[in-house]
Amino acid sequence: MTISWRKSSYSGSATDEMCVELADLAQGIGIRDSKSPAGGRLVVGRGGFGGLVGRIKGGALDLPPR
């Protein structure tokens, strides 16, 4: 089975590797680092992924200014 990975259009150009990629998998949402596509991958349930996206959009995971 071939996995179709994609990244957000907000990530910049097609050659911009500073982002994560997502895949819709049978067991949930796959997440991987675009700089190391053969490296480790994280799979989270759809509900957990929705919660993560909500926290990111809401600023709950923003780093404090330096």
PDB file of N, CA and C in Angstrom:
ATOM      1  N   MET A   1       0.832  -1.183   0.000  1.00  0.00           N
ATOM      2  CA  MET A   1       0.000   0.000   0.000  1.00  0.00           C
ATOM      3  C   MET A   1       0.880   1.251   0.000  1.00  0.00           C
ATOM      4  N   THR A   2       0.610   2.160  -0.888  1.00  0.00           N
ATOM      5  CA  THR A   2       1.343   3.417  -0.960  1.00  0.00           C
ATOM      6  C   THR A   2       0.654   4.455  -0.071  1.00  0.00           C
ATOM      7  N   ILE A   3       1.431   5.118   0.758  1.00  0.00           N
ATOM      8  CA  ILE A   3       0.895   6.165   1.628  1.00  0.00           C
ATOM      9  C   ILE A   3       1.084   7.506   0.938  1.00  0.00           C
ATOM     10  N   SER A   4       0.021   8.276   0.879  1.00  0.00           N
ATOM     11  CA  SER A   4       0.068   9.596   0.254  1.00  0.00           C
ATOM     12  C   SER A   4       0.266  10.657   1.341  1.00  0.00           C
ATOM     13  N   TRP A   5       1.491  11.194   1.432  1.00  0.00           N
ATOM     14  CA  TRP A   5       1.817  12.226   2.412  1.00  0.00           C
ATOM     15  C   TRP A   5       1.585  13.591   1.792  1.00  0.00           C
ATOM     16  N   ARG A   6       1.154  14.545   2.598  1.00  0.00           N
ATOM     17  CA  ARG A   6       0.951  15.912   2.101  1.00  0.00           C
ATOM     18  C   ARG A   6       1.339  16.906   3.180  1.00  0.00           C
ATOM     19  N   LYS A   7       1.619  18.132   2.730  1.00  0.00           N
ATOM     20  CA  LYS A   7       1.918  19.192   3.685  1.00  0.00           C
ATOM     21  C   LYS A   7       1.034  20.391   3.392  1.00  0.00           C
ATOM     22  N   SER A   8       0.896  21.248   4.356  1.00  0.00           N
ATOM     23  CA  SER A   8       0.033  22.411   4.246  1.00  0.00           C
ATOM     24  C   SER A   8       0.519  23.375   3.176  1.00  0.00           C
ATOM     25  N   SER A   9      -0.419  24.019   2.512  1.00  0.00           N
ATOM     26  CA  SER A   9      -0.052  25.051   1.542  1.00  0.00           C
ATOM     27  C   SER A   9       0.585  26.246   2.243  1.00  0.00           C
ATOM     28  N   TYR A  10       0.428  26.359   3.552  1.00  0.00           N
ATOM     29  CA  TYR A  10       1.051  27.434   4.325  1.00  0.00           C
ATOM     30  C   TYR A  10       2.531  27.169   4.590  1.00  0.00           C
ATOM     31  N   SER A  11       3.022  26.003   4.202  1.00  0.00           N
ATOM     32  CA  SER A  11       4.405  25.630   4.483  1.00  0.00           C
ATOM     33  C   SER A  11       5.414  26.330   3.590  1.00  0.00           C
ATOM     34  N   GLY A  12       4.973  26.990   2.569  1.00  0.00           N
ATOM     35  CA  GLY A  12       5.896  27.666   1.661  1.00  0.00           C
ATOM     36  C   GLY A  12       6.024  26.915   0.357  1.00  0.00           C
ATOM     37  N   SER A  13       7.173  27.043  -0.261  1.00  0.00           N
ATOM     38  CA  SER A  13       7.395  26.448  -1.577  1.00  0.00           C
ATOM     39  C   SER A  13       7.492  24.931  -1.495  1.00  0.00           C
ATOM     40  N   ALA A  14       7.439  24.306  -2.654  1.00  0.00           N
ATOM     41  CA  ALA A  14       7.536  22.842  -2.723  1.00  0.00           C
ATOM     42  C   ALA A  14       8.884  22.344  -2.226  1.00  0.00           C
ATOM     43  N   THR A  15       9.914  23.198  -2.284  1.00  0.00           N
ATOM     44  CA  THR A  15      11.248  22.794  -1.830  1.00  0.00           C
ATOM     45  C   THR A  15      11.491  23.139  -0.361  1.00  0.00           C
ATOM     46  N   ASP A  16      10.559  23.833   0.269  1.00  0.00           N
ATOM     47  CA  ASP A  16      10.683  24.181   1.688  1.00  0.00           C
ATOM     48  C   ASP A  16      10.496  22.917   2.516  1.00  0.00           C
ATOM     49  N   GLU A  17      11.534  22.506   3.227  1.00  0.00           N
ATOM     50  CA  GLU A  17      11.478  21.258   3.979  1.00  0.00           C
ATOM     51  C   GLU A  17      11.254  21.475   5.471  1.00  0.00           C
ATOM     52  N   MET A  18      10.927  22.689   5.884  1.00  0.00           N
ATOM     53  CA  MET A  18      10.770  22.989   7.308  1.00  0.00           C
ATOM     54  C   MET A  18       9.296  22.844   7.704  1.00  0.00           C
ATOM     55  N   CYS A  19       8.791  21.624   7.630  1.00  0.00           N
ATOM     56  CA  CYS A  19       7.398  21.409   7.988  1.00  0.00           C
ATOM     57  C   CYS A  19       7.174  19.946   8.330  1.00  0.00           C
ATOM     58  N   VAL A  20       5.966  19.637   8.712  1.00  0.00           N
ATOM     59  CA  VAL A  20       5.573  18.249   8.906  1.00  0.00           C
ATOM     60  C   VAL A  20       4.657  17.854   7.760  1.00  0.00           C
ATOM     61  N   GLU A  21       4.569  16.565   7.534  1.00  0.00           N
ATOM     62  CA  GLU A  21       3.676  16.030   6.516  1.00  0.00           C
ATOM     63  C   GLU A  21       2.647  15.145   7.203  1.00  0.00           C
ATOM     64  N   LEU A  22       1.452  15.079   6.620  1.00  0.00           N
ATOM     65  CA  LEU A  22       0.357  14.304   7.179  1.00  0.00           C
ATOM     66  C   LEU A  22      -0.117  13.264   6.181  1.00  0.00           C
ATOM     67  N   ALA A  23      -0.637  12.160   6.690  1.00  0.00           N
ATOM     68  CA  ALA A  23      -1.238  11.126   5.849  1.00  0.00           C
ATOM     69  C   ALA A  23      -2.485  10.593   6.547  1.00  0.00           C
ATOM     70  N   ASP A  24      -3.526  10.360   5.772  1.00  0.00           N
ATOM     71  CA  ASP A  24      -4.753   9.766   6.293  1.00  0.00           C
ATOM     72  C   ASP A  24      -4.587   8.250   6.241  1.00  0.00           C
ATOM     73  N   LEU A  25      -4.451   7.628   7.395  1.00  0.00           N
ATOM     74  CA  LEU A  25      -4.217   6.191   7.494  1.00  0.00           C
ATOM     75  C   LEU A  25      -5.444   5.497   8.085  1.00  0.00           C
ATOM     76  N   ALA A  26      -5.538   4.208   7.895  1.00  0.00           N
ATOM     77  CA  ALA A  26      -6.671   3.451   8.440  1.00  0.00           C
ATOM     78  C   ALA A  26      -6.750   3.581   9.960  1.00  0.00           C
ATOM     79  N   GLN A  27      -5.600   3.609  10.632  1.00  0.00           N
ATOM     80  CA  GLN A  27      -5.583   3.656  12.097  1.00  0.00           C
ATOM     81  C   GLN A  27      -5.557   5.069  12.672  1.00  0.00           C
ATOM     82  N   GLY A  28      -5.531   6.104  11.850  1.00  0.00           N
ATOM     83  CA  GLY A  28      -5.523   7.483  12.328  1.00  0.00           C
ATOM     84  C   GLY A  28      -4.789   8.401  11.370  1.00  0.00           C
ATOM     85  N   ILE A  29      -4.214   9.456  11.905  1.00  0.00           N
ATOM     86  CA  ILE A  29      -3.477  10.437  11.112  1.00  0.00           C
ATOM     87  C   ILE A  29      -1.988  10.228  11.340  1.00  0.00           C
ATOM     88  N   GLY A  30      -1.244  10.031  10.240  1.00  0.00           N
ATOM     89  CA  GLY A  30       0.202   9.881  10.308  1.00  0.00           C
ATOM     90  C   GLY A  30       0.871  11.239  10.239  1.00  0.00           C
ATOM     91  N   ILE A  31       1.899  11.430  11.040  1.00  0.00           N
ATOM     92  CA  ILE A  31       2.652  12.686  11.075  1.00  0.00           C
ATOM     93  C   ILE A  31       4.124  12.336  10.956  1.00  0.00           C
ATOM     94  N   ARG A  32       4.848  13.040  10.069  1.00  0.00           N
ATOM     95  CA  ARG A  32       6.287  12.819   9.939  1.00  0.00           C
ATOM     96  C   ARG A  32       6.987  14.134   9.624  1.00  0.00           C
ATOM     97  N   ASP A  33       8.276  14.172   9.871  1.00  0.00           N
ATOM     98  CA  ASP A  33       9.120  15.332   9.592  1.00  0.00           C
ATOM     99  C   ASP A  33       9.512  15.303   8.121  1.00  0.00           C
ATOM    100  N   SER A  34       9.241  16.379   7.399  1.00  0.00           N
ATOM    101  CA  SER A  34       9.554  16.403   5.966  1.00  0.00           C
ATOM    102  C   SER A  34      11.052  16.370   5.698  1.00  0.00           C
ATOM    103  N   LYS A  35      11.871  16.765   6.680  1.00  0.00           N
ATOM    104  CA  LYS A  35      13.326  16.724   6.500  1.00  0.00           C
ATOM    105  C   LYS A  35      13.862  15.305   6.605  1.00  0.00           C
ATOM    106  N   SER A  36      13.089  14.412   7.197  1.00  0.00           N
ATOM    107  CA  SER A  36      13.527  13.032   7.395  1.00  0.00           C
ATOM    108  C   SER A  36      12.363  12.076   7.119  1.00  0.00           C
ATOM    109  N   PRO A  37      11.906  12.002   5.863  1.00  0.00           N
ATOM    110  CA  PRO A  37      10.723  11.195   5.562  1.00  0.00           C
ATOM    111  C   PRO A  37      10.880   9.707   5.854  1.00  0.00           C
ATOM    112  N   ALA A  38      12.105   9.216   5.869  1.00  0.00           N
ATOM    113  CA  ALA A  38      12.324   7.798   6.176  1.00  0.00           C
ATOM    114  C   ALA A  38      12.479   7.567   7.680  1.00  0.00           C
ATOM    115  N   GLY A  39      12.493   8.653   8.445  1.00  0.00           N
ATOM    116  CA  GLY A  39      12.661   8.546   9.893  1.00  0.00           C
ATOM    117  C   GLY A  39      11.379   8.116  10.577  1.00  0.00           C
ATOM    118  N   GLY A  40      11.309   8.355  11.858  1.00  0.00           N
ATOM    119  CA  GLY A  40      10.155   7.950  12.646  1.00  0.00           C
ATOM    120  C   GLY A  40       8.876   8.653  12.240  1.00  0.00           C
ATOM    121  N   ARG A  41       7.787   7.982  12.499  1.00  0.00           N
ATOM    122  CA  ARG A  41       6.464   8.524  12.210  1.00  0.00           C
ATOM    123  C   ARG A  41       5.596   8.365  13.442  1.00  0.00           C
ATOM    124  N   LEU A  42       4.691   9.298  13.598  1.00  0.00           N
ATOM    125  CA  LEU A  42       3.765   9.280  14.717  1.00  0.00           C
ATOM    126  C   LEU A  42       2.368   9.081  14.147  1.00  0.00           C
ATOM    127  N   VAL A  43       1.577   8.215  14.743  1.00  0.00           N
ATOM    128  CA  VAL A  43       0.191   8.025  14.328  1.00  0.00           C
ATOM    129  C   VAL A  43      -0.690   8.354  15.523  1.00  0.00           C
ATOM    130  N   VAL A  44      -1.633   9.265  15.316  1.00  0.00           N
ATOM    131  CA  VAL A  44      -2.570   9.648  16.375  1.00  0.00           C
ATOM    132  C   VAL A  44      -3.994   9.405  15.880  1.00  0.00           C
ATOM    133  N   GLY A  45      -4.887   9.144  16.805  1.00  0.00           N
ATOM    134  CA  GLY A  45      -6.293   8.977  16.452  1.00  0.00           C
ATOM    135  C   GLY A  45      -6.868  10.279  15.909  1.00  0.00           C
ATOM    136  N   ARG A  46      -7.939  10.159  15.163  1.00  0.00           N
ATOM    137  CA  ARG A  46      -8.539  11.354  14.555  1.00  0.00           C
ATOM    138  C   ARG A  46      -9.013  12.363  15.605  1.00  0.00           C
ATOM    139  N   GLY A  47      -9.590  11.877  16.690  1.00  0.00           N
ATOM    140  CA  GLY A  47     -10.030  12.778  17.758  1.00  0.00           C
ATOM    141  C   GLY A  47      -8.868  13.497  18.410  1.00  0.00           C
ATOM    142  N   GLY A  48      -7.800  12.759  18.676  1.00  0.00           N
ATOM    143  CA  GLY A  48      -6.599  13.362  19.257  1.00  0.00           C
ATOM    144  C   GLY A  48      -5.971  14.375  18.329  1.00  0.00           C
ATOM    145  N   PHE A  49      -5.976  14.065  17.037  1.00  0.00           N
ATOM    146  CA  PHE A  49      -5.408  14.994  16.065  1.00  0.00           C
ATOM    147  C   PHE A  49      -6.246  16.269  15.998  1.00  0.00           C
ATOM    148  N   GLY A  50      -7.568  16.115  16.014  1.00  0.00           N
ATOM    149  CA  GLY A  50      -8.443  17.289  16.010  1.00  0.00           C
ATOM    150  C   GLY A  50      -8.202  18.168  17.228  1.00  0.00           C
ATOM    151  N   GLY A  51      -7.999  17.538  18.385  1.00  0.00           N
ATOM    152  CA  GLY A  51      -7.692  18.296  19.600  1.00  0.00           C
ATOM    153  C   GLY A  51      -6.369  19.024  19.501  1.00  0.00           C
ATOM    154  N   LEU A  52      -5.363  18.362  18.925  1.00  0.00           N
ATOM    155  CA  LEU A  52      -4.051  18.982  18.737  1.00  0.00           C
ATOM    156  C   LEU A  52      -4.149  20.197  17.822  1.00  0.00           C
ATOM    157  N   VAL A  53      -4.843  20.045  16.704  1.00  0.00           N
ATOM    158  CA  VAL A  53      -5.001  21.168  15.773  1.00  0.00           C
ATOM    159  C   VAL A  53      -5.733  22.320  16.449  1.00  0.00           C
ATOM    160  N   GLY A  54      -6.762  22.016  17.227  1.00  0.00           N
ATOM    161  CA  GLY A  54      -7.487  23.065  17.944  1.00  0.00           C
ATOM    162  C   GLY A  54      -6.602  23.817  18.922  1.00  0.00           C
ATOM    163  N   ARG A  55      -5.741  23.098  19.631  1.00  0.00           N
ATOM    164  CA  ARG A  55      -4.824  23.749  20.582  1.00  0.00           C
ATOM    165  C   ARG A  55      -3.794  24.597  19.852  1.00  0.00           C
ATOM    166  N   ILE A  56      -3.297  24.108  18.724  1.00  0.00           N
ATOM    167  CA  ILE A  56      -2.331  24.889  17.941  1.00  0.00           C
ATOM    168  C   ILE A  56      -2.981  26.170  17.443  1.00  0.00           C
ATOM    169  N   LYS A  57      -4.166  26.048  16.839  1.00  0.00           N
ATOM    170  CA  LYS A  57      -4.863  27.231  16.316  1.00  0.00           C
ATOM    171  C   LYS A  57      -5.218  28.218  17.423  1.00  0.00           C
ATOM    172  N   GLY A  58      -5.521  27.709  18.617  1.00  0.00           N
ATOM    173  CA  GLY A  58      -5.885  28.568  19.738  1.00  0.00           C
ATOM    174  C   GLY A  58      -4.700  29.191  20.460  1.00  0.00           C
ATOM    175  N   GLY A  59      -3.481  28.825  20.052  1.00  0.00           N
ATOM    176  CA  GLY A  59      -2.283  29.403  20.654  1.00  0.00           C
ATOM    177  C   GLY A  59      -1.836  28.736  21.945  1.00  0.00           C
ATOM    178  N   ALA A  60      -2.490  27.646  22.336  1.00  0.00           N
ATOM    179  CA  ALA A  60      -2.155  26.994  23.603  1.00  0.00           C
ATOM    180  C   ALA A  60      -0.752  26.399  23.620  1.00  0.00           C
ATOM    181  N   LEU A  61      -0.171  26.158  22.462  1.00  0.00           N
ATOM    182  CA  LEU A  61       1.156  25.543  22.396  1.00  0.00           C
ATOM    183  C   LEU A  61       2.235  26.506  21.914  1.00  0.00           C
ATOM    184  N   ASP A  62       1.903  27.790  21.829  1.00  0.00           N
ATOM    185  CA  ASP A  62       2.894  28.786  21.410  1.00  0.00           C
ATOM    186  C   ASP A  62       4.023  28.873  22.431  1.00  0.00           C
ATOM    187  N   LEU A  63       5.219  29.055  21.946  1.00  0.00           N
ATOM    188  CA  LEU A  63       6.366  29.247  22.830  1.00  0.00           C
ATOM    189  C   LEU A  63       6.397  30.688  23.319  1.00  0.00           C
ATOM    190  N   PRO A  64       6.874  30.921  24.538  1.00  0.00           N
ATOM    191  CA  PRO A  64       6.976  32.302  25.019  1.00  0.00           C
ATOM    192  C   PRO A  64       8.040  33.055  24.220  1.00  0.00           C
ATOM    193  N   PRO A  65       7.882  34.375  24.083  1.00  0.00           N
ATOM    194  CA  PRO A  65       8.894  35.163  23.361  1.00  0.00           C
ATOM    195  C   PRO A  65      10.242  35.082  24.062  1.00  0.00           C
ATOM    196  N   ARG A  66      11.282  35.156  23.285  1.00  0.00           N
ATOM    197  CA  ARG A  66      12.644  35.131  23.843  1.00  0.00           C
ATOM    198  C   ARG A  66      13.092  36.510  24.215  1.00  0.00           C
TER     199      ARG A  66
END
